[in-house]
């Protein structure tokens, strides 16, 4: 255990000699590996080398590279082992540091934005991963490839000229990727030494996206300049102190002041705004700062010539991180022509309002006159309707009086004459005058029958004695006897008491409608339905005839049908009633009469 061993471990020789060194100096995890070395030495496999750590007396450790050999006796057995060691702790640390440095460098190179490659006379001998991404070739494909073949012919010539000139700097070149797509790259190359040989290192950066962005930005700026130039407004950028650092060229046309006066801040915007409008502008900006950061305001300025112009300002407030105003940008429009037009329109509107008021007053006066005339006409028409109704009732009373006279006077006289003639016929049975008496009796029978028919024509007794529904039932039987039309009557379950005028009118209307069915409908059946609600009385007449087009013009085109319905409607209107028609060619006709109903004490009267 020589002096060097003692200096490395801190142990003196007498502390080590005679002790098992693997218990004293070896790390527990390395003992098995060292034991394998001794097994090989015992088996005659020497010399041998290995590395392991030794523990120092103060608890540290050193790395030692060992070279071992063995002394063999005459019997061929190993008598002892001699080991010489070299402290390689520092060297190993340097190697690890170098390896880590190389790994970090390779990581930086591979993960950088630029593709990097080294070439010897254009043959690629090394490259980073980014180079493969840019070109589309794999690393294996690029190694050994002629770098100049990656570029277009025009770019190849530029590369050769650049290298031959000995310059150092950047070039913009066109590179053709493996997929055939051309991209623009920015290249920087410089001479270098690679593995002891002269070479050249080149960095490439894909600037296609940047160039496209630059071109897009240039186009956008051009569009913006064109927009600003053609926009019928002045674009501005200013600050809270009313100074402005940008106006487009139209500002001089609007204000009369040179643009340079505002750019140099010799003139502030508040200097041209009318003083009475400034508070409103400040208030609008203050509100916008608390809410939407934008505002629209109309105000006035005085131009260099002293003229007052109306402007509409549309501004956006841009704040800094602390919420304070950084700058204000926006546009303002010259709305003086609109304001002048609004003033003219307001004056014209006021003029129109005066005319309307005057015309309205005149129309009110005329309207009052028309109302008076209409009221007078309505009173006249009401009087005419009342007169017509009264005439109708008078006619009906006269017809009834005549019918009663025919029945009570003439009818009774004819009946008595017929009785007397019968007695006379018995006495003259064997007389030559018997045949003449029989002939007179025949004449009397005809007179009695004619008188009875005339009585029913003038006034139906059953209509007054029984009521409308009973009279309509009698009428249905008569139409079946005389015309062969089967008419069914469905009575209302509730009693209906009719005023004389309404009862007579409704009976005549029903008889007229049944007559129309016979004349025009070519029907075999008809039905009359009575129905009463709280407020209305309905009478519905249906038939299974040929029907007709119920439109007013079409009905009149048929002749009597249309005129008859028109007449019925007119007579109903005197009582406030209505008539509706539902009919079509080939599907019969349904006519509904409705009349206002007024209940008396027991709820059974119609007028």
mmCIF file of C-alpha atoms in Angstrom, residues 188-329:
data_model
loop_
_atom_site.group_PDB
_atom_site.id
_atom_site.type_symbol
_atom_site.label_atom_id
_atom_site.label_comp_id
_atom_site.label_asym_id
_atom_site.label_seq_id
_atom_site.Cartn_x
_atom_site.Cartn_y
_atom_site.Cartn_z
ATOM 1 C CA UNK A 188 -25.398 31.889 -43.993
ATOM 2 C CA UNK A 189 -22.140 30.008 -44.695
ATOM 3 C CA UNK A 190 -18.612 30.166 -43.358
ATOM 4 C CA UNK A 191 -15.397 28.058 -43.608
ATOM 5 C CA UNK A 192 -14.700 25.648 -40.713
ATOM 6 C CA UNK A 193 -12.603 22.628 -39.712
ATOM 7 C CA UNK A 194 -14.499 19.404 -39.340
ATOM 8 C CA UNK A 195 -12.712 16.317 -37.984
ATOM 9 C CA UNK A 196 -9.389 17.825 -38.883
ATOM 10 C CA UNK A 197 -10.378 18.635 -42.473
ATOM 11 C CA UNK A 198 -11.329 21.860 -44.208
ATOM 12 C CA UNK A 199 -15.071 22.151 -44.592
ATOM 13 C CA UNK A 200 -17.855 24.723 -44.706
ATOM 14 C CA UNK A 201 -20.736 25.102 -42.241
ATOM 15 C CA UNK A 202 -24.058 26.449 -43.564
ATOM 16 C CA UNK A 203 -27.189 27.537 -41.701
ATOM 17 C CA UNK A 204 -30.540 27.668 -43.517
ATOM 18 C CA UNK A 205 -33.743 29.297 -42.318
ATOM 19 C CA UNK A 206 -37.118 28.855 -44.046
ATOM 20 C CA UNK A 207 -38.341 32.405 -44.607
ATOM 21 C CA UNK A 208 -41.257 31.560 -46.940
ATOM 22 C CA UNK A 209 -43.856 32.243 -44.267
ATOM 23 C CA UNK A 210 -42.074 35.437 -43.234
ATOM 24 C CA UNK A 211 -41.862 36.617 -46.821
ATOM 25 C CA UNK A 212 -45.553 35.826 -47.362
ATOM 26 C CA UNK A 213 -46.368 37.697 -44.174
ATOM 27 C CA UNK A 214 -44.265 40.644 -45.318
ATOM 28 C CA UNK A 215 -45.977 40.651 -48.709
ATOM 29 C CA UNK A 216 -49.394 40.350 -47.027
ATOM 30 C CA UNK A 217 -48.464 43.186 -44.684
ATOM 31 C CA UNK A 218 -47.282 45.270 -47.618
ATOM 32 C CA UNK A 219 -50.544 44.575 -49.478
ATOM 33 C CA UNK A 220 -52.537 45.339 -46.331
ATOM 34 C CA UNK A 221 -50.669 48.606 -45.844
ATOM 35 C CA UNK A 222 -51.290 49.488 -49.479
ATOM 36 C CA UNK A 223 -54.991 48.701 -49.091
ATOM 37 C CA UNK A 224 -55.061 50.757 -45.903
ATOM 38 C CA UNK A 225 -53.442 53.715 -47.629
ATOM 39 C CA UNK A 226 -55.894 53.377 -50.524
ATOM 40 C CA UNK A 227 -58.814 53.114 -48.091
ATOM 41 C CA UNK A 228 -57.672 56.153 -46.145
ATOM 42 C CA UNK A 229 -57.226 58.060 -49.384
ATOM 43 C CA UNK A 230 -60.689 57.178 -50.753
ATOM 44 C CA UNK A 231 -62.590 57.193 -47.446
ATOM 45 C CA UNK A 232 -64.800 60.302 -47.153
ATOM 46 C CA UNK A 233 -63.434 60.872 -43.667
ATOM 47 C CA UNK A 234 -60.288 62.035 -41.899
ATOM 48 C CA UNK A 235 -58.330 59.348 -40.017
ATOM 49 C CA UNK A 236 -56.580 60.483 -36.848
ATOM 50 C CA UNK A 237 -54.531 59.355 -33.865
ATOM 51 C CA UNK A 238 -54.320 61.633 -30.859
ATOM 52 C CA UNK A 239 -53.867 61.856 -27.117
ATOM 53 C CA UNK A 240 -55.754 62.929 -24.038
ATOM 54 C CA UNK A 241 -54.144 66.402 -24.124
ATOM 55 C CA UNK A 242 -55.827 67.010 -27.538
ATOM 56 C CA UNK A 243 -52.536 66.778 -29.409
ATOM 57 C CA UNK A 244 -52.515 64.744 -32.628
ATOM 58 C CA UNK A 245 -49.573 62.880 -34.133
ATOM 59 C CA UNK A 246 -51.361 61.549 -37.207
ATOM 60 C CA UNK A 247 -53.839 63.046 -39.652
ATOM 61 C CA UNK A 248 -54.235 61.942 -43.220
ATOM 62 C CA UNK A 249 -53.808 64.494 -45.992
ATOM 63 C CA UNK A 250 -57.512 65.419 -46.121
ATOM 64 C CA UNK A 251 -57.196 67.400 -42.881
ATOM 65 C CA UNK A 252 -56.059 70.549 -44.709
ATOM 66 C CA UNK A 253 -59.009 70.385 -47.086
ATOM 67 C CA UNK A 254 -61.357 70.173 -44.076
ATOM 68 C CA UNK A 255 -59.812 72.730 -41.711
ATOM 69 C CA UNK A 256 -57.703 74.903 -43.983
ATOM 70 C CA UNK A 257 -54.690 74.381 -41.715
ATOM 71 C CA UNK A 258 -51.591 72.578 -43.039
ATOM 72 C CA UNK A 259 -51.131 69.000 -41.835
ATOM 73 C CA UNK A 260 -47.658 69.970 -40.596
ATOM 74 C CA UNK A 261 -49.193 72.318 -37.988
ATOM 75 C CA UNK A 262 -50.854 69.353 -36.308
ATOM 76 C CA UNK A 263 -47.929 66.954 -36.822
ATOM 77 C CA UNK A 264 -45.567 69.406 -35.100
ATOM 78 C CA UNK A 265 -48.150 69.933 -32.337
ATOM 79 C CA UNK A 266 -48.081 73.674 -32.916
ATOM 80 C CA UNK A 267 -51.862 73.348 -33.284
ATOM 81 C CA UNK A 268 -54.030 71.146 -31.083
ATOM 82 C CA UNK A 269 -57.417 69.806 -32.080
ATOM 83 C CA UNK A 270 -59.128 71.676 -29.256
ATOM 84 C CA UNK A 271 -57.921 74.914 -30.889
ATOM 85 C CA UNK A 272 -60.348 74.444 -33.798
ATOM 86 C CA UNK A 273 -63.320 72.982 -31.857
ATOM 87 C CA UNK A 274 -65.956 75.499 -30.813
ATOM 88 C CA UNK A 275 -65.477 76.190 -27.067
ATOM 89 C CA UNK A 276 -69.131 75.500 -26.246
ATOM 90 C CA UNK A 277 -68.825 71.968 -27.720
ATOM 91 C CA UNK A 278 -65.653 70.986 -25.838
ATOM 92 C CA UNK A 279 -67.377 69.985 -22.545
ATOM 93 C CA UNK A 280 -69.673 67.573 -24.398
ATOM 94 C CA UNK A 281 -66.708 65.920 -26.125
ATOM 95 C CA UNK A 282 -64.858 65.490 -22.823
ATOM 96 C CA UNK A 283 -67.971 64.034 -21.217
ATOM 97 C CA UNK A 284 -68.401 61.510 -24.066
ATOM 98 C CA UNK A 285 -64.743 60.428 -23.751
ATOM 99 C CA UNK A 286 -65.103 60.083 -19.963
ATOM 100 C CA UNK A 287 -68.188 57.865 -20.306
ATOM 101 C CA UNK A 288 -66.525 55.745 -22.993
ATOM 102 C CA UNK A 289 -63.467 55.234 -20.777
ATOM 103 C CA UNK A 290 -65.711 53.623 -18.141
ATOM 104 C CA UNK A 291 -67.752 51.448 -20.543
ATOM 105 C CA UNK A 292 -67.118 50.425 -24.140
ATOM 106 C CA UNK A 293 -63.970 52.503 -24.792
ATOM 107 C CA UNK A 294 -65.645 53.840 -27.950
ATOM 108 C CA UNK A 295 -67.917 56.778 -28.619
ATOM 109 C CA UNK A 296 -69.669 58.701 -31.386
ATOM 110 C CA UNK A 297 -70.026 62.437 -31.030
ATOM 111 C CA UNK A 298 -71.209 65.319 -33.211
ATOM 112 C CA UNK A 299 -69.646 68.727 -32.714
ATOM 113 C CA UNK A 300 -68.592 71.879 -34.555
ATOM 114 C CA UNK A 301 -65.267 73.342 -35.610
ATOM 115 C CA UNK A 302 -64.239 76.686 -37.034
ATOM 116 C CA UNK A 303 -61.943 76.370 -40.070
ATOM 117 C CA UNK A 304 -59.166 78.728 -41.006
ATOM 118 C CA UNK A 305 -61.535 80.829 -43.109
ATOM 119 C CA UNK A 306 -63.852 81.293 -40.116
ATOM 120 C CA UNK A 307 -66.590 78.963 -41.402
ATOM 121 C CA UNK A 308 -68.347 76.624 -38.960
ATOM 122 C CA UNK A 309 -68.419 72.966 -40.003
ATOM 123 C CA UNK A 310 -70.284 70.065 -38.366
ATOM 124 C CA UNK A 311 -68.254 66.880 -37.737
ATOM 125 C CA UNK A 312 -69.202 63.403 -36.577
ATOM 126 C CA UNK A 313 -66.342 61.726 -34.692
ATOM 127 C CA UNK A 314 -66.141 57.944 -34.226
ATOM 128 C CA UNK A 315 -63.317 57.222 -31.799
ATOM 129 C CA UNK A 316 -61.776 54.264 -29.966
ATOM 130 C CA UNK A 317 -59.855 54.773 -26.701
ATOM 131 C CA UNK A 318 -56.758 52.575 -26.236
ATOM 132 C CA UNK A 319 -55.573 52.235 -22.631
ATOM 133 C CA UNK A 320 -52.309 51.097 -21.101
ATOM 134 C CA UNK A 321 -51.911 48.321 -18.525
ATOM 135 C CA UNK A 322 -52.887 50.711 -15.734
ATOM 136 C CA UNK A 323 -56.149 51.640 -17.436
ATOM 137 C CA UNK A 324 -55.064 55.141 -18.372
ATOM 138 C CA UNK A 325 -55.540 56.562 -21.851
ATOM 139 C CA UNK A 326 -52.614 55.665 -24.082
ATOM 140 C CA UNK A 327 -53.989 57.155 -27.277
ATOM 141 C CA UNK A 328 -57.240 57.751 -29.150
ATOM 142 C CA UNK A 329 -57.786 56.721 -32.756
#
